[in-house]
XYZ file of C-alpha atoms in Angstrom:
664
model
C -110.185 -2.237 9.658
C -111.364 -3.028 6.590
C -109.393 -4.048 4.053
C -105.355 -3.835 4.154
C -104.602 -1.400 1.814
C -102.153 -1.840 -0.897
C -98.676 -0.784 -0.073
C -97.184 0.525 3.366
C -97.945 2.780 5.588
C -94.602 4.122 5.326
C -95.133 5.691 1.865
C -98.465 8.179 3.188
C -95.110 10.441 2.787
C -95.256 13.065 0.888
C -91.893 13.426 -1.754
C -90.066 16.148 0.230
C -87.938 18.648 -2.313
C -84.818 17.060 -4.059
C -81.501 17.793 -1.994
C -79.750 20.845 -3.415
C -76.901 18.763 -5.781
C -73.819 19.317 -4.790
C -70.772 18.827 -7.071
C -68.788 16.789 -3.837
C -71.307 14.247 -4.534
C -69.219 13.135 -7.302
C -68.265 8.967 -7.253
C -70.722 7.330 -5.490
C -74.225 6.649 -5.532
C -77.117 5.685 -2.759
C -77.473 2.143 -1.627
C -80.356 1.351 1.213
C -80.081 -2.053 2.116
C -82.939 -4.126 3.222
C -82.564 -7.072 5.199
C -84.345 -10.013 6.094
C -87.010 -10.179 3.693
C -87.573 -13.795 1.960
C -88.511 -13.754 -2.073
C -86.293 -14.180 -5.248
C -88.767 -11.210 -6.588
C -88.592 -6.803 -6.561
C -92.243 -6.855 -6.129
C -91.506 -8.951 -2.893
C -88.997 -6.137 -1.930
C -91.947 -3.900 -3.121
C -94.421 -5.381 -0.186
C -91.864 -4.920 2.607
C -93.391 -2.785 5.366
C -90.851 -0.890 5.942
C -89.472 -0.041 2.321
C -88.620 2.530 0.943
C -87.907 4.721 3.916
C -86.720 2.597 7.048
C -83.524 0.022 6.295
C -81.809 -2.260 7.667
C -78.144 -0.148 6.598
C -78.056 2.898 4.491
C -74.264 3.666 2.469
C -73.124 3.961 -0.416
C -71.142 2.030 -3.727
C -68.395 3.708 -5.939
C -69.817 1.330 -9.076
C -73.007 -0.783 -10.043
C -71.857 -3.765 -9.210
C -72.397 -5.986 -6.447
C -71.788 -8.886 -4.920
C -72.831 -8.567 -0.840
C -72.678 -12.483 -0.331
C -75.825 -12.617 1.546
C -79.181 -14.520 1.296
C -82.935 -12.775 1.843
C -82.605 -9.594 1.303
C -83.049 -6.514 -1.203
C -80.959 -3.556 -2.477
C -82.099 0.071 -3.666
C -79.693 2.063 -5.020
C -80.346 5.255 -6.323
C -78.212 8.779 -7.499
C -77.131 9.945 -10.609
C -75.603 8.814 -13.819
C -72.901 11.895 -15.678
C -72.396 10.250 -19.819
C -69.410 11.584 -20.584
C -70.744 12.465 -24.140
C -73.849 12.881 -25.850
C -75.368 10.428 -27.951
C -78.197 7.565 -27.416
C -77.604 4.519 -24.967
C -78.115 1.714 -24.120
C -78.733 0.042 -20.181
C -78.455 -3.606 -19.564
C -79.136 -5.161 -16.541
C -78.262 -8.889 -15.077
C -78.696 -9.773 -11.213
C -79.032 -13.319 -9.610
C -82.840 -13.161 -8.972
C -84.646 -9.999 -10.440
C -83.784 -6.272 -10.706
C -84.696 -3.207 -12.199
C -83.014 -0.432 -14.024
C -85.233 2.851 -13.495
C -84.028 6.279 -15.498
C -85.261 9.467 -15.353
C -85.013 11.721 -18.926
C -82.960 14.484 -16.502
C -82.084 14.806 -12.877
C -86.329 14.943 -11.652
C -87.600 12.103 -9.277
C -90.886 12.387 -11.469
C -89.622 11.633 -15.384
C -88.172 7.758 -13.724
C -89.537 4.934 -16.289
C -88.993 1.441 -16.232
C -85.838 0.703 -19.129
C -84.879 -2.543 -18.189
C -85.605 -5.543 -15.697
C -84.680 -9.256 -15.248
C -87.730 -11.130 -14.005
C -90.710 -10.906 -12.603
C -91.596 -14.204 -10.497
C -88.590 -14.144 -8.104
C -86.834 -17.556 -9.747
C -85.693 -15.624 -13.008
C -81.712 -15.601 -13.050
C -78.332 -14.868 -14.808
C -74.741 -15.589 -14.182
C -72.523 -12.337 -13.750
C -72.395 -9.639 -16.434
C -74.414 -12.155 -18.998
C -76.870 -9.490 -19.923
C -78.327 -10.844 -23.071
C -80.523 -14.206 -21.268
C -83.897 -12.090 -21.424
C -84.748 -9.910 -23.721
C -86.014 -7.213 -20.835
C -82.605 -7.225 -19.416
C -81.733 -4.751 -22.422
C -83.327 -0.995 -22.555
C -83.912 0.240 -25.817
C -81.909 3.128 -27.025
C -82.549 6.949 -24.798
C -80.302 10.223 -25.902
C -78.396 11.403 -22.808
C -76.680 15.030 -23.121
C -73.108 15.393 -21.894
C -73.815 18.400 -20.048
C -76.870 16.782 -17.343
C -77.213 14.678 -15.270
C -80.363 12.034 -14.116
C -81.536 10.244 -11.760
C -81.639 6.755 -12.302
C -82.599 3.508 -9.281
C -82.315 -0.390 -9.413
C -83.800 -2.753 -7.287
C -82.533 -5.490 -6.768
C -84.096 -8.565 -4.934
C -82.257 -11.769 -3.304
C -83.583 -15.197 -1.867
C -80.919 -17.767 -1.654
C -77.917 -18.995 -3.987
C -75.042 -16.840 -4.977
C -75.759 -13.031 -5.108
C -75.058 -10.569 -7.762
C -76.277 -7.692 -9.943
C -74.733 -5.467 -12.123
C -75.653 -2.580 -14.333
C -74.114 -1.332 -17.532
C -74.399 1.117 -21.050
C -72.935 1.542 -23.740
C -73.662 3.923 -26.882
C -75.607 2.509 -29.374
C -73.433 1.391 -32.139
C -71.932 -1.663 -32.667
C -68.554 -0.864 -32.120
C -69.130 -0.376 -28.631
C -69.527 -3.150 -25.846
C -71.856 -3.156 -22.261
C -69.776 -1.680 -20.132
C -70.480 -1.801 -15.533
C -71.541 2.096 -15.295
C -68.534 3.560 -12.649
C -67.324 6.415 -10.134
C -66.999 8.520 -12.711
C -70.218 8.607 -14.331
C -71.910 8.732 -10.836
C -73.396 10.639 -7.821
C -75.091 10.917 -5.264
C -79.192 12.033 -4.445
C -78.186 12.619 -0.849
C -75.480 12.833 1.355
C -76.927 10.463 4.544
C -73.695 10.519 6.120
C -74.458 12.270 10.078
C -78.308 11.394 9.701
C -79.930 9.181 11.954
C -82.579 6.071 10.836
C -85.377 8.195 11.455
C -84.782 11.459 9.126
C -86.689 10.073 5.922
C -87.561 13.127 4.766
C -84.600 13.212 2.132
C -85.444 10.059 1.169
C -86.985 9.672 -3.111
C -90.172 7.816 -3.169
C -91.110 7.369 -7.135
C -92.297 5.019 -9.550
C -89.937 2.242 -9.103
C -90.947 2.026 -5.315
C -95.028 1.103 -6.851
C -95.625 -2.506 -6.748
C -96.798 -3.952 -10.145
C -98.530 -6.881 -9.666
C -101.751 -7.566 -8.501
C -102.502 -6.351 -4.788
C -105.675 -8.229 -4.445
C -105.393 -10.715 -2.170
C -107.932 -13.785 -1.075
C -107.073 -13.960 2.276
C -110.062 -14.318 4.213
C -109.229 -12.684 7.062
C -108.374 -9.214 5.571
C -111.568 -8.485 3.944
C -114.059 -6.561 5.033
C -115.214 -7.585 8.256
C -117.821 -4.816 10.475
C -115.769 -5.519 13.556
C -113.079 -4.607 12.519
C -115.173 -1.142 13.008
C -117.199 -1.667 15.621
C -115.363 1.251 17.552
C -116.542 3.723 14.925
C -120.648 2.623 16.227
C -121.640 5.318 19.414
C -122.951 2.798 22.401
C -125.766 2.972 23.874
C -126.646 4.945 26.666
C -126.968 2.500 29.861
C -130.289 4.028 30.889
C -131.593 2.237 28.543
C -130.742 -1.441 30.001
C -131.025 -0.097 33.495
C -133.246 -2.758 35.247
C -134.283 -5.155 32.285
C -131.453 -7.588 33.008
C -131.394 -8.921 37.006
C -128.133 -8.251 38.400
C -126.003 -11.421 39.556
C -122.905 -11.376 41.427
C -119.891 -12.390 39.395
C -118.677 -15.705 39.362
C -115.374 -16.265 37.569
C -115.223 -19.508 35.523
C -111.439 -20.783 35.497
C -109.547 -19.511 39.048
C -105.814 -21.040 40.435
C -106.954 -22.053 43.575
C -103.645 -22.998 44.543
C -101.779 -20.776 47.461
C -98.543 -21.368 45.017
C -97.563 -22.060 41.550
C -94.026 -23.716 39.792
C -92.337 -21.309 37.156
C -93.757 -21.525 34.329
C -97.208 -23.132 34.842
C -99.398 -20.327 34.548
C -99.545 -20.658 30.530
C -101.783 -23.984 31.190
C -104.465 -22.645 33.057
C -105.212 -19.627 30.191
C -108.484 -21.116 28.428
C -109.606 -19.708 24.551
C -112.737 -18.020 24.514
C -114.720 -18.720 21.181
C -116.082 -16.381 18.891
C -119.337 -15.912 16.271
C -119.644 -15.056 13.798
C -116.222 -16.547 11.712
C -113.666 -14.638 11.803
C -111.761 -16.348 9.817
C -108.120 -16.140 11.637
C -108.003 -20.420 10.357
C -104.542 -20.332 8.654
C -106.104 -21.770 5.889
C -104.036 -20.928 2.764
C -100.630 -22.601 4.756
C -99.082 -25.582 3.605
C -101.318 -28.960 3.712
C -99.367 -30.383 6.695
C -99.638 -27.492 8.838
C -103.532 -27.725 7.682
C -104.305 -31.494 8.820
C -103.090 -30.915 11.857
C -106.850 -29.518 12.347
C -108.532 -31.712 10.933
C -106.644 -34.422 13.189
C -108.062 -33.385 16.335
C -111.381 -34.728 15.149
C -111.719 -38.212 16.443
C -113.517 -39.087 12.749
C -110.751 -38.643 10.986
C -108.085 -39.981 13.679
C -110.115 -43.351 14.310
C -110.824 -44.056 10.231
C -107.536 -42.447 9.125
C -107.599 -39.653 6.939
C -111.080 -38.551 5.011
C -112.408 -41.035 3.407
C -114.898 -41.862 6.424
C -116.960 -38.690 5.994
C -117.825 -39.635 2.393
C -120.479 -42.502 2.044
C -120.069 -44.499 -0.728
C -122.717 -45.557 -2.999
C -120.916 -48.662 -3.493
C -120.916 -49.128 -0.252
C -124.348 -48.402 0.408
C -124.866 -51.298 -1.930
C -122.934 -53.898 -0.033
C -124.367 -53.417 3.128
C -128.033 -54.236 1.415
C -125.906 -57.530 0.060
C -125.835 -56.084 -3.895
C -122.818 -56.177 -5.611
C -121.792 -53.348 -7.487
C -121.398 -53.942 -10.933
C -117.200 -54.335 -12.201
C -116.993 -52.415 -16.006
C -115.694 -54.600 -18.412
C -112.179 -53.207 -17.332
C -111.628 -54.612 -13.928
C -111.028 -50.704 -13.411
C -113.017 -48.783 -10.314
C -116.154 -47.234 -11.402
C -115.580 -43.387 -12.502
C -119.562 -42.904 -12.036
C -119.126 -43.818 -8.045
C -122.157 -41.828 -6.442
C -121.294 -40.501 -3.167
C -123.186 -38.547 -0.134
C -121.688 -36.412 2.342
C -122.872 -34.907 5.667
C -122.874 -31.304 6.394
C -118.953 -30.905 8.821
C -119.199 -28.157 11.093
C -114.581 -28.587 11.930
C -114.307 -25.071 13.939
C -116.932 -26.657 16.797
C -115.101 -29.552 17.493
C -111.848 -27.457 18.320
C -111.194 -26.448 21.905
C -107.855 -24.747 23.698
C -106.120 -28.432 23.282
C -106.283 -28.136 19.071
C -105.638 -24.068 19.449
C -102.130 -25.174 21.522
C -101.118 -28.240 19.072
C -102.202 -26.873 15.838
C -100.802 -22.864 16.418
C -102.992 -22.168 12.530
C -106.402 -22.951 13.447
C -107.422 -19.468 15.346
C -110.345 -18.359 17.089
C -112.875 -21.768 18.375
C -116.052 -20.585 16.466
C -119.191 -21.523 17.811
C -122.294 -22.168 15.632
C -125.498 -20.146 14.935
C -127.518 -22.179 16.343
C -125.856 -21.541 19.335
C -125.612 -18.332 19.407
C -129.294 -16.966 18.514
C -130.896 -18.286 21.492
C -128.760 -16.632 23.429
C -129.634 -13.828 21.250
C -133.119 -13.885 21.393
C -132.824 -14.298 24.689
C -131.533 -10.882 25.381
C -134.293 -9.070 22.463
C -136.706 -10.826 24.831
C -135.991 -8.911 28.030
C -135.175 -5.611 25.752
C -138.492 -6.470 24.721
C -140.469 -6.665 27.569
C -139.071 -2.749 28.775
C -142.206 -0.481 28.181
C -139.984 2.628 27.405
C -137.984 0.448 24.478
C -137.239 1.329 21.217
C -134.073 -0.491 20.408
C -134.884 -2.747 17.626
C -131.556 -5.963 16.719
C -130.214 -4.877 13.452
C -127.221 -6.533 12.966
C -125.455 -9.346 15.438
C -121.525 -8.294 15.010
C -119.190 -10.449 17.391
C -120.630 -12.718 20.106
C -117.553 -14.093 22.545
C -117.716 -17.139 25.246
C -116.101 -17.975 28.117
C -117.517 -21.801 29.181
C -116.990 -24.340 32.420
C -118.966 -27.058 31.621
C -118.626 -27.897 35.556
C -119.313 -24.598 36.964
C -123.186 -24.935 34.990
C -122.863 -21.122 33.394
C -120.881 -19.264 30.667
C -119.804 -16.246 29.869
C -120.859 -13.928 26.759
C -120.046 -10.692 25.505
C -122.294 -9.569 23.261
C -121.748 -6.917 20.797
C -125.475 -6.299 18.775
C -126.124 -3.015 16.231
C -129.187 -1.595 17.579
C -131.448 1.097 15.689
C -133.356 3.920 17.922
C -136.018 5.258 18.153
C -134.226 8.456 15.844
C -132.838 6.136 13.763
C -129.284 6.008 14.742
C -127.045 3.107 15.061
C -126.240 2.123 17.997
C -123.848 -0.044 19.584
C -124.912 -2.904 23.183
C -121.139 -4.299 24.290
C -122.535 -5.736 27.270
C -121.280 -9.295 29.238
C -124.437 -11.707 30.902
C -124.049 -14.701 32.224
C -126.345 -17.212 30.907
C -127.213 -19.808 33.421
C -128.575 -23.458 32.319
C -131.718 -22.670 33.858
C -133.774 -21.960 31.076
C -136.470 -19.266 30.678
C -140.660 -19.968 29.558
C -139.579 -19.722 26.230
C -136.923 -22.292 26.889
C -134.019 -19.790 26.373
C -131.320 -19.039 28.002
C -131.083 -17.079 31.688
C -129.363 -13.902 30.723
C -128.083 -11.587 33.931
C -126.139 -8.952 34.449
C -123.077 -9.960 36.209
C -121.910 -7.094 39.452
C -119.377 -5.242 38.867
C -117.909 -7.111 35.766
C -118.370 -4.491 32.633
C -115.839 -2.867 30.685
C -114.765 0.639 30.741
C -115.158 2.730 27.352
C -113.625 5.767 28.765
C -110.972 3.655 30.610
C -107.335 5.639 29.705
C -105.052 2.895 27.474
C -100.994 3.699 27.726
C -99.409 1.500 25.439
C -96.025 0.828 26.852
C -92.510 0.194 24.580
C -88.679 -0.435 26.110
C -87.042 0.056 23.334
C -82.972 0.359 22.319
C -81.112 1.389 19.319
C -84.071 0.025 16.087
C -84.730 3.364 14.944
C -86.030 1.609 11.723
C -88.574 -0.200 13.651
C -89.670 2.825 16.073
C -90.080 4.925 13.427
C -92.560 2.239 11.952
C -94.277 1.319 15.882
C -95.207 5.460 15.692
C -96.075 5.707 12.776
C -99.117 2.875 13.502
C -99.622 4.771 15.982
C -100.517 7.752 14.651
C -103.024 5.286 12.028
C -104.995 4.027 15.355
C -105.761 8.034 16.454
C -106.269 8.832 12.621
C -108.411 6.476 11.945
C -110.007 6.495 15.400
C -110.179 9.968 17.281
C -109.768 8.413 20.675
C -107.920 10.499 22.700
C -108.044 8.498 25.666
C -105.001 6.918 25.188
C -101.454 7.638 25.110
C -97.689 6.163 24.466
C -95.172 5.590 26.831
C -91.381 4.839 25.612
C -88.820 4.255 27.783
C -85.019 3.767 25.610
C -81.867 2.788 26.642
C -80.389 5.686 25.100
C -80.642 4.898 21.249
C -77.634 5.988 19.175
C -79.377 5.797 16.134
C -82.374 7.627 16.370
C -83.774 10.413 18.703
C -86.955 9.363 20.351
C -88.195 11.944 21.913
C -87.686 14.253 19.422
C -90.359 11.724 17.165
C -92.590 11.294 19.805
C -92.849 15.283 19.456
C -93.627 15.741 15.607
C -95.848 12.589 15.935
C -99.825 12.858 15.309
C -100.703 11.376 18.672
C -102.892 12.258 21.540
C -99.904 12.539 24.074
C -96.973 10.862 24.813
C -95.269 9.982 27.713
C -90.899 9.316 26.741
C -87.826 7.866 29.429
C -84.341 7.909 28.953
C -82.005 5.625 30.610
C -78.257 5.046 30.528
C -77.732 1.274 30.874
C -78.204 -2.908 29.089
C -81.297 -3.232 27.916
C -83.169 -5.236 29.987
C -87.549 -5.341 28.728
C -88.855 -5.857 32.326
C -86.881 -3.212 34.041
C -87.985 -0.559 30.770
C -91.189 -1.729 31.072
C -91.258 -1.512 34.882
C -89.777 2.754 34.270
C -92.851 2.902 32.244
C -95.099 1.821 34.719
C -93.889 4.465 37.131
C -94.673 7.342 34.886
C -98.684 6.187 34.704
C -100.309 8.717 37.328
C -103.415 7.155 37.258
C -104.658 4.230 38.711
C -107.913 3.403 37.051
C -105.589 3.551 33.542
C -105.054 0.185 31.669
C -101.505 -0.282 30.403
C -100.792 -2.602 27.556
C -97.324 -4.498 27.326
C -96.534 -3.904 24.072
C -93.439 -5.450 21.614
C -92.149 -3.855 18.506
C -91.975 -5.369 15.149
C -95.858 -5.038 14.586
C -98.963 -4.234 12.824
C -102.207 -2.699 14.624
C -105.735 -3.613 13.697
C -106.600 0.173 14.460
C -109.215 -1.586 16.813
C -106.666 -2.484 18.716
C -106.989 -0.126 21.727
C -110.820 -0.752 21.523
C -110.562 -4.755 21.915
C -108.234 -4.131 25.532
C -110.670 -1.856 26.760
C -113.969 -4.691 26.297
C -111.476 -7.292 28.050
C -110.166 -6.042 30.834
C -111.938 -5.549 33.784
C -109.934 -4.299 37.888
C -109.848 -6.437 39.639
C -111.228 -9.735 37.680
C -109.785 -9.344 33.509
C -106.884 -9.257 31.908
C -106.985 -9.004 28.375
C -103.794 -10.802 26.527
C -103.954 -10.823 22.707
C -102.838 -13.555 20.170
C -101.420 -12.164 16.903
C -100.062 -13.765 14.026
C -96.135 -14.316 13.464
C -95.318 -14.052 9.890
C -93.246 -15.868 7.841
C -90.809 -14.454 6.132
C -91.250 -12.555 3.123
C -95.340 -13.228 3.933
C -96.990 -9.132 4.279
C -100.401 -7.622 5.307
C -101.705 -8.492 2.069
C -99.984 -12.326 2.106
C -100.204 -13.125 5.844
C -98.875 -16.365 6.011
C -97.568 -17.772 9.474
C -98.780 -19.014 12.381
C -100.484 -17.556 15.432
C -98.016 -17.034 18.413
C -100.149 -19.186 20.692
C -97.016 -19.542 23.345
C -96.217 -15.807 23.989
C -97.284 -14.139 26.474
C -95.214 -10.502 25.699
C -98.745 -8.434 25.126
C -100.992 -7.731 28.031
C -103.476 -5.257 28.931
C -104.444 -4.755 32.601
C -105.038 -2.371 35.015
C -102.199 0.146 36.684
C -104.314 -1.475 40.090
C -103.635 -4.703 38.935
C -100.033 -4.199 37.962
C -99.218 -2.801 40.958
C -101.098 -5.599 43.388
C -99.115 -8.426 41.616
C -95.702 -7.034 42.343
C -95.072 -5.131 38.356
C -92.753 -6.524 36.375
C -89.941 -8.530 37.484
C -86.799 -6.628 37.322
C -84.594 -8.494 39.935
C -84.225 -11.776 38.056
C -84.783 -10.056 34.100
C -82.168 -6.918 35.074
C -80.841 -6.859 31.644
C -81.958 -9.822 30.015
C -85.097 -10.867 28.119
C -87.023 -14.275 27.561
C -89.157 -16.132 29.701
C -90.372 -12.785 31.637
C -94.020 -13.117 30.069
C -94.531 -16.680 31.344
C -93.150 -15.348 34.865
C -95.304 -12.384 34.970
C -98.267 -14.592 34.034
C -97.514 -16.404 36.672
C -98.692 -14.422 39.425
C -101.819 -12.951 37.243
C -102.724 -16.725 37.655
C -101.583 -17.440 41.073
C -103.558 -13.064 42.535
C -106.730 -14.897 40.837
C -107.595 -12.902 38.169
C -108.655 -13.850 34.855
C -107.662 -14.009 31.701
C -109.047 -13.475 28.503
C -107.738 -15.140 25.210
C -107.959 -14.448 22.018
C -106.542 -14.259 17.727
C -107.202 -10.832 16.935
C -107.231 -10.455 13.244
C -104.878 -8.498 11.388
C -102.686 -8.379 14.805
C -99.052 -8.823 12.673
C -95.521 -9.550 13.969
C -93.386 -8.936 11.381
C -90.432 -11.436 10.895
C -87.412 -10.503 11.594
C -84.278 -12.309 12.580
C -82.275 -10.698 16.441
C -79.341 -8.840 14.339
C -77.689 -5.947 16.105
C -80.862 -5.984 18.924
C -80.754 -5.043 22.078
C -76.702 -5.567 23.478
C -75.919 -8.222 21.443
C -73.588 -6.593 18.349
């Protein structure tokens, strides 16, 4: 998908006309609450995926002073200020962690300017009512008229501690002191009393919502990678490859051989593929303790007690030759110690065990010297075809699954080629490489029978929801982004709603920019398995792929393409691994861990899910947790291979369980 753009996807909505002001709006202002979000700076809040359109709570307050007695939340307070006398006013703001006070020079939201603020880093704070600790807390004098109203906005972010925020004003003369701005000087921007969380057109988007800090991230994973947009390259014609590679029988690499399986044991029979080139899914921007787990799985590190064994010290060499290094007069070590090092590729030393035990390692990375012989073998066969006009431009993506006891490996080769007309085309095809060598001492390749992915297969993204309006809205926006980026008409969205009262899901789907959708409403307690099964039963095309999905996610725009490539009917399902973000982490600064234990996201052909019995609706009637592992048990038991890879920029946003599904 290329670099992640600054700002949030919800900000793409254009601000609607301002609601008509009414006299009955007097006495209170709008307050939106964003919960479950760490960090103490205002910019932390502005980077929240749901900010500013999809708050957890929309309410009102009668005075610009709050003490919610919570932690890890943010507030957006907005409305109008009505001066009682004309004159020059000075505004002030105080808070525990950071806050900003914005004011327009009239009632328009377009003319808003930052007048006062407390802190930028999230560590600054004041005591309640302490308006002059920092110079930035006080505004310059601004002239207001008594017969006008002025749009204002306050952004407040709290992490931990005794939360509070107060906004005050005074006339610009020595006899006046600051007073909290109270109800008789305030009015609403809009009446939200009877609006569902899906109704967001009235919410103002202003300059106050924009991030003031730098959005340039140094995290490698979100930087542009050709794989992120690989779906834009047209596929090579099948006729260009026909007869080039010998066919061979499909032979699975990992299958469960027993007729029965222990409950939740399927997770132990899943193997990860390795990739090339480096996709930077290893989370190397996390804390040092988590990073060390990756290195500790290397024998050299564990046997020597650290990194010292990777150093080839010159003093050590001299001692091995019987030469004692010269000791400085001070008796202290030689600051000019000379050393040599051997290049070490830790990626190639990792395996499935490391991924499961160190959930920040990302995908196993292959070395170039391992991949290029396979690519060369492919090109040798291709060039042997008399009418071939394809020229290799670059190796975009190679995936390998190997079983040392089988004597062969499976590769997905994705190569960008140039044809005789100068057009770029994509080869994306599975091959087996055997231990047998060609005359050029390259691995022999063959095309496995009945093991190929269908680029035209319909993909249905299915979801079960209840009273998660803001996240349903976000999910639909994510699906719209995919459709707009890809133009892919061979996917649809299916949502089963357990009678939500906070959003009209069907109406949101009707007005969404999607190729197609299906909807069903159930009148009962929420259950993920029954909900997904109801969605499965809406699908009429047995040759389509189901992508069992979840809320709270950011999807790379290539996800539909990825699901297709890793699903083969009767043979393989796809269980992509996503990254769970820490509290306060964002798409621009993703910190967290790979959810290696979760199997709630599965791509599987309709024929296959029917064959294994669908979702378990008897044991998981109105509960969830464990239904993904139980489904995996039956997938493994029915001799389906499970493809497992960490997917770049596939993110799960942090959230608590407060107010979810059947809970209060």
